[in-house]
Amino acid sequence: MATDIVAELADSLAKTGVEDGELSYKGQGRKLDDAQSAEEIVKDIEEFEGLQALRMEGNTVGVEAAQAIAKALETKSDFKRCYWSDMFTGRLRSEIPPALNSLGDALMLAGARLTVLDLSDNAFGPDGVKGIEKLLKSTTCFTLQELRLNNCGMGIGGGKILAASLIQCHKQSSEKNEPLSLKVFVAGRNRLENDGATALAQAFQLMGSLEEVHMPQNGINHLGVTALASAMQHNTGLRILNLNDNTFTEKGAVAMAQALKHLHSIQVINFGDCLVRPEGARAIAESVSEGLPILKELNLSYGEITADAALAVVAAVKNKDQLEKLDLNGNYLGEDGCKAVKDGMEGVNMINLLGSLSDDEGEPEDDEDEDEEDNDEDDDDDDDEDDVDEEEIEEEEEEQENNSSNNNKPSTPMSAPRPPDVSSFLSFPSPDKLLKLGTKRTLLVQQQVDVTDARKTAEAFLKIASVYKEENNDVKNAVLDTIDALLSKAFSTPSFQGYSFVSILLVLLGLIKSEDKIKPMVVVPGHLHALEHVVRQDYFPKENVAVLEAFMSRSNKSLESCGNARNGLQSTLQRVRSQS
């Protein structure tokens, strides 16, 4: 007899999955149309002392059955967790709001204090949100920690109703000195778009307690992303941010990058398929580099990111000792870019953390844009020449006027010619101008160039190197001393992005393409001689050597006129890498 009772109890436990106050009918495929079909569940609920959770996933519940279950829940004051995803399969949308209203009313009547409300995968639309509106505003949800509404088809209207409900709940709970402190919010695939996302951002900012936000595939563009970014700054405990498959573009990505600077607890960033583009990727890289000490995953896949921006991302994660995965697949790296990214990760012993690059889209097809750019810049050059000619004419006219007026005035001593300054040298470099800067040239250049800006530093380096002369020791030494002073300061500056400097350098040398319309310089041997000197110096990070070597070893028209200098640089790069 006792054996039969034990067996019956075991069968009951196996059927309902009782665990930690939980009653489960998960995945049983029950079709509950009316009160009679729900009798067994009702009986189990009524007899369950201290019921805390009810799992109904994978069943289908009609209005009458929901009302019967609700009646049984009216006395369950210990109830905390609703696992009610995929609970209305095959039901008319009009059936869902009254069913949810009945269940919500029962929980409020019971005095339950919810911590989890999961209604994911119920295609109830905006009307379904109305079905939980009263519940969300009630004291029952003052304690809510997880709200999961994935794939519910809420739309903009539902998003606005949800946001207003959360704001009202926070207001009323704050008045009771127990403010709503939602930790997990899940609302992917809901067509929230900008207006829905912006409304929810207001609620997020007000709460400031979020630890996980999952909002993929919502048709949000930069306006909504910017609103969410502003809200995220106030949720400093955020650990997971998943906005996959929304359309950031540069504006949204830059805004989100600013938000990341406030999120020191972030562990997972999923901005895959978000079209962050090169500028956005670099902004995100900067934020990652400056903070985010416990970052574990960074997904920037399928974002139209070019090789130079990807290298900036690689540089940003090199000191993240808790990193588990970096995903840069499906971007515009090209064969050389993929190799450079792999070399960069290998150089910091993180190659095993780099995801596959098998779906890389190759380098962007921007030849036409480059032609147009070249034409535009040629026009600009013509304009510059015209400006110079006009300036010269004006100077000559002024000189003539001065001479004419001087004929009628007592003669005065002529002023000494103004010595050349750094800005003049950097605008139009020449060996003579560099030498005339005198012994303080290194200090003057350090003061003139903003070394926190990788692009300005790279441009200044190449301009200084362009006047290098192997046969003239005075010029040669002046160039190398000035470059050492500039770059040693740059690489010792905490905010300086070393990999960004290298990637921009490669763009300026014409070795990789950039979407930022950076026009490559004409490469002269001095550039490569100076670079050969730099890579041997202690201030130059050795992990950048492999990247330089990868690109210098490939045939490229921009380097054809620098055969000897290129060979010397390649040999030095190989030697430095083998020694490190």
Coordinates of C-alpha atoms in Angstrom, one line a residue:
M1 CA 0.0 0.0 0.0
A2 CA 2.8 2.4 1.0
T3 CA 4.6 1.4 -2.2
D4 CA 1.6 2.4 -4.3
I5 CA 1.4 5.8 -2.5
V6 CA 5.1 6.5 -3.1
A7 CA 4.7 5.5 -6.8
E8 CA 1.7 7.7 -7.2
L9 CA 3.5 10.6 -5.6
A10 CA 6.5 10.0 -7.9
D11 CA 4.3 10.0 -11.0
S12 CA 2.7 13.2 -9.8
L13 CA 6.0 14.9 -9.3
A14 CA 7.3 13.7 -12.7
K15 CA 4.1 15.0 -14.4
T16 CA 4.1 18.4 -12.8
G17 CA 7.8 19.0 -12.3
V18 CA 7.4 20.3 -8.7
E19 CA 10.6 22.1 -7.7
D20 CA 11.1 25.0 -5.2
G21 CA 7.4 25.8 -5.0
E22 CA 7.0 25.4 -8.7
L23 CA 4.1 23.7 -10.5
S24 CA 5.0 22.9 -14.1
Y25 CA 3.0 21.8 -17.2
K26 CA 5.7 22.9 -19.5
G27 CA 5.7 21.5 -23.0
Q28 CA 2.7 19.1 -22.4
G29 CA 0.7 20.5 -25.3
R30 CA -2.6 20.7 -23.4
K31 CA -5.6 22.2 -25.2
L32 CA -7.5 24.0 -22.4
D33 CA -10.6 25.4 -23.9
D34 CA -13.0 25.5 -20.9
A35 CA -13.1 25.0 -17.1
Q36 CA -13.6 21.3 -17.5
S37 CA -10.4 20.8 -19.5
A38 CA -8.5 22.8 -16.8
E39 CA -9.9 20.8 -13.8
E40 CA -6.7 18.9 -13.1
I41 CA -4.6 22.0 -13.2
V42 CA -7.0 23.8 -11.0
K43 CA -7.0 21.0 -8.5
D44 CA -3.2 20.9 -8.4
I45 CA -3.0 24.6 -7.8
E46 CA -5.6 24.5 -5.0
E47 CA -3.8 21.7 -3.2
F48 CA -0.3 23.2 -3.6
E49 CA 0.6 24.9 -0.4
G50 CA 3.1 27.7 -0.8
L51 CA 2.9 27.8 -4.6
Q52 CA 5.4 30.3 -5.9
A53 CA 5.6 29.5 -9.7
L54 CA 3.4 28.2 -12.4
R55 CA 4.8 27.0 -15.7
M56 CA 2.4 26.9 -18.6
E57 CA 4.7 27.1 -21.6
G58 CA 3.8 25.1 -24.6
N59 CA 0.1 24.7 -23.9
T60 CA -2.9 26.6 -25.2
V61 CA -5.3 28.3 -22.8
G62 CA -8.7 29.7 -23.7
V63 CA -10.7 32.4 -21.9
E64 CA -12.8 30.0 -19.8
A65 CA -9.9 27.9 -18.8
A66 CA -7.9 31.0 -17.9
Q67 CA -10.7 32.1 -15.7
A68 CA -10.8 28.8 -13.9
I69 CA -7.1 28.8 -13.3
A70 CA -7.3 32.4 -12.2
K71 CA -9.9 31.5 -9.6
A72 CA -7.5 28.9 -8.1
L73 CA -4.7 31.5 -7.9
E74 CA -6.7 34.0 -5.9
T75 CA -5.6 32.5 -2.6
K76 CA -1.9 32.0 -3.5
S77 CA -0.3 34.9 -1.7
D78 CA 3.2 33.4 -2.0
F79 CA 3.1 33.4 -5.8
K80 CA 6.1 35.0 -7.4
R81 CA 6.9 33.7 -10.9
C82 CA 4.7 33.5 -14.0
Y83 CA 6.3 31.3 -16.8
W84 CA 3.5 31.8 -19.3
S85 CA 5.3 32.0 -22.7
D86 CA 3.8 30.3 -25.7
M87 CA 0.5 29.8 -23.8
F88 CA -2.0 30.9 -26.5
T89 CA -1.0 29.0 -29.6
G90 CA -3.9 28.8 -32.0
R91 CA -6.1 31.3 -30.1
L92 CA -7.8 34.3 -31.6
R93 CA -6.0 37.5 -30.7
S94 CA -9.3 38.7 -29.2
E95 CA -9.2 35.8 -26.6
I96 CA -5.9 36.8 -25.2
P97 CA -6.6 40.1 -23.4
P98 CA -9.5 38.8 -21.3
A99 CA -7.6 35.7 -20.4
L100 CA -4.6 37.8 -19.2
N101 CA -7.0 40.2 -17.4
S102 CA -8.5 37.3 -15.4
L103 CA -5.1 35.9 -14.5
G104 CA -3.7 39.3 -13.5
D105 CA -6.8 40.2 -11.4
A106 CA -6.4 36.9 -9.5
L107 CA -2.7 37.7 -8.7
M108 CA -3.7 41.1 -7.5
L109 CA -6.5 39.7 -5.3
A110 CA -4.1 37.2 -3.8
G111 CA -1.7 39.9 -2.8
A112 CA 1.1 38.2 -4.8
R113 CA 4.4 40.0 -5.2
L114 CA 5.8 39.0 -8.6
T115 CA 9.5 38.7 -9.4
V116 CA 9.2 37.1 -12.9
L117 CA 6.6 37.7 -15.6
D118 CA 7.4 35.8 -18.9
L119 CA 4.8 36.1 -21.7
S120 CA 7.2 35.6 -24.6
D121 CA 6.1 34.0 -27.9
N122 CA 2.5 35.0 -27.5
A123 CA 1.5 37.0 -30.6
F124 CA -1.0 39.2 -28.7
G125 CA -0.1 42.6 -30.2
P126 CA -0.9 45.9 -28.6
D127 CA -4.2 44.5 -27.2
G128 CA -2.3 41.9 -25.3
V129 CA -0.2 44.6 -23.6
K130 CA -3.5 46.2 -22.5
G131 CA -4.4 42.8 -21.0
I132 CA -1.4 43.2 -18.5
E133 CA -1.6 47.0 -18.2
K134 CA -3.5 46.9 -14.9
L135 CA -1.3 44.2 -13.5
L136 CA 1.9 46.1 -14.3
K137 CA 0.7 49.2 -12.5
S138 CA -0.4 47.3 -9.4
T139 CA 1.5 46.6 -6.1
T140 CA 1.8 43.0 -7.4
C141 CA 4.5 44.2 -9.8
F142 CA 6.3 46.6 -7.4
T143 CA 8.8 43.8 -6.8
L144 CA 9.1 42.7 -10.5
Q145 CA 12.7 41.8 -11.5
E146 CA 12.3 40.1 -14.8
L147 CA 9.9 41.1 -17.6
R148 CA 10.1 38.9 -20.7
L149 CA 8.0 39.8 -23.7
N150 CA 10.0 38.4 -26.6
N151 CA 8.3 38.0 -29.9
C152 CA 4.9 39.3 -28.9
G153 CA 4.2 41.6 -31.8
M154 CA 3.6 44.6 -29.5
G155 CA 4.4 47.2 -32.1
I156 CA 4.8 50.9 -31.4
G157 CA 1.4 51.1 -29.7
G158 CA 2.2 48.2 -27.4
G159 CA 5.6 49.6 -26.6
K160 CA 4.1 52.9 -25.6
I161 CA 1.5 51.3 -23.3
L162 CA 4.1 49.1 -21.7
A163 CA 6.4 52.1 -21.1
A164 CA 3.6 54.1 -19.5
S165 CA 2.7 51.2 -17.3
L166 CA 6.3 50.8 -16.1
I167 CA 6.6 54.5 -15.5
Q168 CA 3.4 54.5 -13.5
C169 CA 4.5 51.4 -11.5
H170 CA 7.8 53.1 -10.7
K171 CA 6.0 56.3 -9.6
Q172 CA 3.6 54.5 -7.3
S173 CA 6.1 52.1 -5.9
S174 CA 8.5 54.9 -5.2
E175 CA 5.8 56.6 -3.2
K176 CA 5.7 53.5 -1.0
N177 CA 9.5 53.6 -0.6
E178 CA 9.9 50.4 -2.6
P179 CA 10.7 51.6 -6.1
L180 CA 10.4 49.2 -9.1
S181 CA 13.9 47.9 -9.7
L182 CA 13.5 45.8 -12.9
K183 CA 16.7 43.9 -13.6
V184 CA 16.0 41.9 -16.8
F185 CA 14.0 43.3 -19.8
V186 CA 13.5 41.2 -22.9
A187 CA 11.5 42.4 -25.9
G188 CA 13.1 41.2 -29.1
R189 CA 11.1 40.9 -32.4
N190 CA 8.3 43.3 -31.4
R191 CA 8.5 46.0 -34.2
L192 CA 8.9 48.7 -31.5
E193 CA 10.7 51.0 -34.0
N194 CA 11.8 54.4 -32.9
D195 CA 8.7 55.6 -31.1
G196 CA 8.3 52.4 -29.0
A197 CA 12.0 52.3 -28.2
T198 CA 12.0 56.0 -27.2
A199 CA 9.0 55.5 -24.9
L200 CA 10.7 52.6 -23.2
A201 CA 13.9 54.5 -22.9
Q202 CA 12.1 56.9 -20.6
A203 CA 11.1 54.1 -18.3
F204 CA 14.6 52.6 -18.3
Q205 CA 16.1 55.9 -17.4
L206 CA 13.7 56.4 -14.6
M207 CA 14.3 52.9 -13.1
G208 CA 18.1 52.9 -13.5
S209 CA 18.3 49.3 -12.2
L210 CA 18.6 47.2 -15.4
E211 CA 21.2 44.5 -15.6
E212 CA 20.1 42.8 -18.9
V213 CA 18.5 44.4 -21.9
H214 CA 17.6 42.3 -24.9
M215 CA 15.8 44.2 -27.7
P216 CA 17.0 42.6 -31.0
Q217 CA 15.1 42.9 -34.3
N218 CA 12.9 45.8 -33.5
G219 CA 13.4 48.1 -36.6
I220 CA 15.0 50.8 -34.4
N221 CA 17.3 53.3 -36.2
H222 CA 19.6 55.9 -34.9
L223 CA 16.9 58.1 -33.3
G224 CA 15.6 55.3 -31.1
V225 CA 19.1 53.9 -30.5
T226 CA 20.2 57.4 -29.3
A227 CA 17.3 57.5 -26.9
L228 CA 18.2 54.1 -25.5
A229 CA 21.9 55.1 -25.3
S230 CA 20.9 58.0 -23.1
A231 CA 18.8 55.8 -20.9
M232 CA 21.6 53.1 -20.5
Q233 CA 23.9 55.7 -19.0
H234 CA 21.6 55.7 -16.0
N235 CA 21.7 51.9 -15.6
T236 CA 25.3 51.6 -14.4
G237 CA 24.8 48.0 -13.3
L238 CA 24.1 46.8 -16.8
R239 CA 25.8 43.5 -17.6
I240 CA 24.3 42.4 -20.9
L241 CA 23.2 44.7 -23.8
N242 CA 21.7 43.0 -26.9
L243 CA 20.5 45.2 -29.6
N244 CA 21.3 42.9 -32.5
D245 CA 19.8 43.5 -35.9
N246 CA 18.7 47.1 -35.4
T247 CA 20.0 50.0 -37.6
F248 CA 22.5 52.1 -35.6
T249 CA 24.5 53.8 -38.4
E250 CA 27.3 56.1 -37.3
K251 CA 25.0 58.4 -35.3
G252 CA 23.5 55.7 -33.2
A253 CA 26.8 53.8 -32.8
V254 CA 28.6 57.0 -31.6
A255 CA 25.8 57.7 -29.1
M256 CA 25.9 54.1 -27.8
A257 CA 29.7 54.3 -27.5
Q258 CA 29.3 57.3 -25.2
A259 CA 26.9 55.4 -23.1
L260 CA 29.3 52.5 -22.8
K261 CA 31.8 54.8 -21.0
H262 CA 29.4 54.8 -18.0
L263 CA 28.8 51.0 -18.0
H264 CA 31.8 49.6 -16.1
S265 CA 29.9 46.3 -15.3
I266 CA 29.1 45.4 -18.9
Q267 CA 30.1 41.9 -19.8
V268 CA 28.2 41.2 -23.1
I269 CA 27.7 43.7 -25.9
N270 CA 25.8 42.4 -29.0
F271 CA 25.7 45.0 -31.7
G272 CA 25.8 42.5 -34.5
D273 CA 24.0 43.3 -37.8
C274 CA 23.6 46.8 -36.6
L275 CA 25.4 48.7 -39.4
V276 CA 27.7 50.5 -37.0
R277 CA 30.1 51.3 -39.8
P278 CA 33.8 52.3 -39.4
E279 CA 33.2 55.5 -37.5
G280 CA 30.9 53.8 -35.1
A281 CA 33.2 50.9 -34.6
R282 CA 36.1 53.2 -33.8
A283 CA 34.0 55.1 -31.3
I284 CA 33.0 51.8 -29.6
A285 CA 36.6 50.7 -29.6
E286 CA 37.6 53.8 -27.8
S287 CA 35.0 53.2 -25.1
V288 CA 36.0 49.6 -24.8
S289 CA 39.7 50.6 -24.5
E290 CA 39.1 53.2 -21.9
G291 CA 36.9 51.1 -19.6
L292 CA 34.8 48.0 -19.5
P293 CA 37.2 45.9 -17.4
I294 CA 35.1 42.7 -17.2
L295 CA 34.0 42.6 -20.8
K296 CA 33.5 39.0 -22.0
E297 CA 31.8 39.2 -25.4
L298 CA 31.8 41.9 -28.1
N299 CA 29.8 41.3 -31.2
L300 CA 30.3 43.8 -34.1
S301 CA 29.5 41.4 -36.9
Y302 CA 27.8 42.4 -40.2
G303 CA 28.3 46.1 -39.5
E304 CA 30.0 47.3 -42.7
I305 CA 33.2 47.8 -40.8
T306 CA 36.4 48.3 -42.7
A307 CA 39.9 46.8 -41.9
D308 CA 41.2 50.0 -40.3
A309 CA 38.2 50.2 -37.9
A310 CA 38.4 46.5 -37.1
L311 CA 42.1 46.9 -36.2
A312 CA 41.0 49.7 -33.7
V313 CA 38.6 47.2 -32.2
V314 CA 41.4 44.6 -31.9
A315 CA 43.6 47.1 -30.2
A316 CA 40.8 48.0 -27.8
V317 CA 40.3 44.4 -26.5
K318 CA 44.0 43.5 -26.1
N319 CA 44.0 44.1 -22.3
K320 CA 40.6 42.6 -21.6
D321 CA 41.7 39.6 -19.6
Q322 CA 38.2 38.3 -19.2
L323 CA 37.3 38.4 -22.9
E324 CA 35.9 35.2 -24.2
K325 CA 34.8 36.1 -27.7
L326 CA 35.2 38.9 -30.4
D327 CA 33.0 38.6 -33.4
L328 CA 33.9 40.7 -36.5
N329 CA 32.5 38.3 -39.1
G330 CA 30.6 39.6 -42.2
N331 CA 32.3 43.0 -42.4
Y332 CA 34.3 44.7 -45.1
L333 CA 37.8 43.6 -44.1
G334 CA 39.1 42.1 -47.3
E335 CA 41.7 39.3 -47.5
D336 CA 44.5 41.6 -46.2
G337 CA 42.3 43.0 -43.5
C338 CA 41.3 39.6 -42.2
K339 CA 44.9 38.6 -42.0
A340 CA 45.8 41.8 -40.2
V341 CA 43.0 41.2 -37.7
K342 CA 44.1 37.6 -37.1
D343 CA 47.7 38.8 -36.8
G344 CA 46.7 41.5 -34.3
M345 CA 44.8 39.0 -32.2
E346 CA 47.7 36.5 -32.4
G347 CA 50.1 39.2 -31.4
V348 CA 48.4 39.5 -28.1
N349 CA 47.8 35.8 -27.6
M350 CA 44.0 36.1 -28.2
I351 CA 43.6 34.4 -31.6
N352 CA 41.4 31.7 -30.0
L353 CA 38.9 34.3 -28.9
L354 CA 38.3 35.6 -32.4
G355 CA 35.2 34.3 -34.1
S356 CA 35.1 33.1 -37.7
L357 CA 35.7 35.6 -40.5
S358 CA 34.4 33.2 -43.2
D359 CA 31.5 35.5 -44.2
D360 CA 33.7 38.5 -44.7
E361 CA 32.3 40.7 -47.5
G362 CA 35.7 41.8 -48.9
E363 CA 36.8 45.3 -49.3
P364 CA 34.0 47.8 -50.0
E365 CA 33.3 48.6 -53.7
D366 CA 34.0 52.3 -53.6
D367 CA 36.1 53.0 -56.7
E368 CA 33.5 55.4 -58.1
D369 CA 33.3 57.2 -54.8
E370 CA 37.1 57.5 -54.8
D371 CA 37.1 58.9 -58.3
E372 CA 34.6 61.5 -57.3
E373 CA 36.6 62.2 -54.2
D374 CA 39.8 62.6 -56.2
N375 CA 38.0 65.0 -58.5
D376 CA 36.6 66.9 -55.6
E377 CA 40.0 67.0 -53.9
D378 CA 41.7 68.0 -57.2
D379 CA 39.2 70.9 -57.3
D380 CA 40.1 71.7 -53.8
D381 CA 43.8 71.7 -54.7
D382 CA 43.0 74.1 -57.6
D383 CA 41.2 76.3 -55.2
D384 CA 44.1 76.2 -52.8
E385 CA 46.5 77.2 -55.6
D386 CA 44.2 80.0 -56.6
D387 CA 44.1 81.1 -52.9
V388 CA 47.9 81.0 -52.9
D389 CA 48.2 83.0 -56.1
E390 CA 45.7 85.6 -54.7
E391 CA 47.6 85.8 -51.4
E392 CA 50.9 86.3 -53.3
I393 CA 49.3 89.1 -55.4
E394 CA 47.8 90.7 -52.3
E395 CA 51.2 90.5 -50.5
E396 CA 52.9 92.1 -53.6
E397 CA 50.3 94.9 -53.7
E398 CA 50.7 95.5 -50.0
E399 CA 54.5 95.6 -50.4
Q400 CA 54.1 98.1 -53.3
E401 CA 51.8 100.3 -51.3
N402 CA 54.2 100.1 -48.3
N403 CA 57.1 101.0 -50.6
S404 CA 55.1 103.9 -52.1
S405 CA 54.1 105.2 -48.7
N406 CA 57.6 104.8 -47.4
N407 CA 58.9 107.2 -50.1
N408 CA 56.9 109.9 -48.5
K409 CA 57.9 109.0 -44.9
P410 CA 61.2 109.1 -43.0
S411 CA 63.0 105.8 -43.4
T412 CA 62.7 103.3 -40.5
P413 CA 64.7 100.1 -39.9
M414 CA 63.2 97.1 -41.7
S415 CA 61.8 94.4 -39.3
A416 CA 63.7 91.1 -39.3
P417 CA 62.0 88.3 -41.3
R418 CA 59.7 86.1 -39.1
P419 CA 61.2 82.7 -38.3
P420 CA 59.3 79.7 -39.5
D421 CA 56.8 78.1 -37.1
V422 CA 55.7 74.5 -36.6
S423 CA 52.3 75.0 -38.2
S424 CA 54.0 76.4 -41.3
F425 CA 56.3 73.4 -41.4
L426 CA 53.5 70.8 -41.0
S427 CA 51.5 72.6 -43.7
F428 CA 54.3 72.7 -46.2
P429 CA 57.2 70.5 -45.0
S430 CA 60.7 71.1 -46.1
P431 CA 64.2 70.2 -44.7
D432 CA 65.1 73.8 -44.4
K433 CA 62.0 74.7 -42.4
L434 CA 62.6 71.8 -40.0
L435 CA 66.2 72.8 -39.4
K436 CA 65.2 76.5 -38.9
L437 CA 62.9 75.4 -36.0
G438 CA 66.2 75.1 -34.1
T439 CA 67.1 73.0 -31.1
K440 CA 63.6 73.3 -29.6
R441 CA 61.9 71.7 -32.6
T442 CA 61.1 68.5 -30.7
L443 CA 59.3 70.4 -27.9
L444 CA 57.5 72.7 -30.4
V445 CA 56.2 69.7 -32.4
Q446 CA 55.0 67.9 -29.2
Q447 CA 53.1 71.1 -28.2
Q448 CA 51.6 71.5 -31.7
V449 CA 50.3 68.0 -32.4
D450 CA 47.3 66.6 -30.4
V451 CA 48.7 63.1 -29.6
T452 CA 45.4 61.9 -28.3
D453 CA 44.2 62.0 -31.9
A454 CA 45.6 59.0 -33.7
R455 CA 44.9 60.4 -37.2
K456 CA 46.5 63.8 -36.5
T457 CA 49.5 62.0 -35.0
A458 CA 49.9 59.7 -38.0
E459 CA 49.6 62.6 -40.4
A460 CA 52.2 64.6 -38.5
F461 CA 54.5 61.6 -38.5
L462 CA 54.3 61.2 -42.2
K463 CA 54.8 64.9 -42.9
I464 CA 57.9 65.0 -40.7
A465 CA 59.2 61.8 -42.3
S466 CA 58.7 63.1 -45.8
V467 CA 61.7 65.4 -45.5
Y468 CA 64.1 62.6 -44.4
K469 CA 67.4 62.6 -46.3
E470 CA 69.7 59.6 -45.9
E471 CA 72.6 61.5 -47.3
N472 CA 72.2 64.6 -45.1
N473 CA 73.0 63.8 -41.5
D474 CA 71.7 67.1 -40.1
V475 CA 68.3 66.6 -41.7
K476 CA 68.2 62.9 -41.0
N477 CA 68.9 63.4 -37.2
A478 CA 66.5 66.3 -37.0
V479 CA 63.7 64.1 -38.5
L480 CA 64.4 61.1 -36.3
D481 CA 64.7 63.1 -33.1
T482 CA 61.5 64.9 -33.8
I483 CA 59.6 61.7 -34.6
D484 CA 60.9 60.0 -31.5
A485 CA 59.8 63.0 -29.4
L486 CA 56.3 62.9 -31.0
L487 CA 55.7 59.2 -30.9
S488 CA 57.2 58.5 -27.5
K489 CA 54.8 61.1 -26.1
A490 CA 51.9 59.6 -28.1
F491 CA 52.4 56.0 -27.0
S492 CA 52.9 57.0 -23.4
T493 CA 49.6 58.8 -23.4
P494 CA 47.0 56.5 -21.8
S495 CA 44.2 57.6 -24.2
F496 CA 46.3 57.1 -27.3
Q497 CA 45.0 54.3 -29.5
G498 CA 48.1 52.5 -30.9
Y499 CA 46.3 50.2 -33.2
S500 CA 44.2 53.1 -34.6
F501 CA 47.5 54.9 -35.3
V502 CA 48.8 51.9 -37.2
S503 CA 45.6 51.4 -39.2
I504 CA 45.4 55.0 -40.1
L505 CA 49.0 55.0 -41.1
L506 CA 48.3 52.0 -43.4
V507 CA 45.4 54.0 -45.0
L508 CA 47.6 57.1 -45.5
L509 CA 50.3 54.9 -47.1
G510 CA 47.7 53.5 -49.5
L511 CA 47.9 50.0 -48.2
I512 CA 44.3 49.6 -47.1
K513 CA 41.1 51.4 -47.9
S514 CA 39.0 53.5 -45.6
E515 CA 35.3 54.6 -45.8
D516 CA 36.2 57.8 -44.1
K517 CA 37.4 59.3 -47.4
I518 CA 41.0 59.7 -46.2
K519 CA 43.1 60.4 -49.2
P520 CA 46.4 58.4 -49.2
M521 CA 49.6 60.4 -49.4
V522 CA 52.3 60.0 -52.0
V523 CA 54.7 57.5 -50.4
V524 CA 58.4 58.6 -50.4
P525 CA 61.4 56.6 -49.2
G526 CA 61.6 58.8 -46.2
H527 CA 58.4 57.5 -44.8
L528 CA 59.7 53.9 -44.8
H529 CA 63.1 54.9 -43.5
A530 CA 61.5 56.7 -40.6
L531 CA 59.1 53.8 -39.9
E532 CA 62.1 51.4 -39.9
H533 CA 63.7 53.5 -37.2
V534 CA 60.4 53.7 -35.2
V535 CA 59.7 50.0 -35.0
R536 CA 63.1 49.4 -33.4
Q537 CA 62.3 51.9 -30.5
D538 CA 61.2 50.8 -27.1
Y539 CA 58.2 53.0 -27.2
F540 CA 56.7 51.2 -30.2
P541 CA 54.4 48.3 -29.1
K542 CA 55.8 45.1 -30.5
E543 CA 52.3 43.7 -31.1
N544 CA 51.9 46.2 -33.9
V545 CA 54.9 44.8 -35.8
A546 CA 53.0 41.8 -37.1
V547 CA 50.3 44.0 -38.6
L548 CA 52.9 46.2 -40.4
E549 CA 54.8 43.2 -41.7
A550 CA 51.6 41.6 -43.1
F551 CA 50.9 44.7 -45.2
M552 CA 54.5 45.5 -46.2
S553 CA 54.9 42.0 -47.5
R554 CA 52.2 42.4 -50.1
S555 CA 52.7 43.9 -53.5
N556 CA 51.3 47.4 -53.7
K557 CA 51.7 50.2 -56.3
S558 CA 52.0 52.8 -53.7
L559 CA 55.4 51.3 -52.6
E560 CA 56.9 50.6 -56.0
S561 CA 59.0 53.7 -56.0
C562 CA 60.5 52.9 -52.6
G563 CA 62.2 49.5 -53.4
N564 CA 65.4 49.8 -51.2
A565 CA 63.6 51.6 -48.3
R566 CA 60.8 49.0 -48.4
N567 CA 63.3 46.1 -48.4
G568 CA 65.1 47.6 -45.4
L569 CA 61.8 48.0 -43.5
Q570 CA 60.7 44.5 -44.2
S571 CA 64.0 43.0 -43.0
T572 CA 63.8 45.1 -39.8
L573 CA 60.2 44.1 -39.2
Q574 CA 61.1 40.4 -39.5
R575 CA 64.0 40.8 -37.1
V576 CA 62.1 42.8 -34.5
R577 CA 59.2 40.2 -34.6
S578 CA 61.6 37.3 -34.2
Q579 CA 63.2 39.0 -31.2
S580 CA 60.0 39.8 -29.4

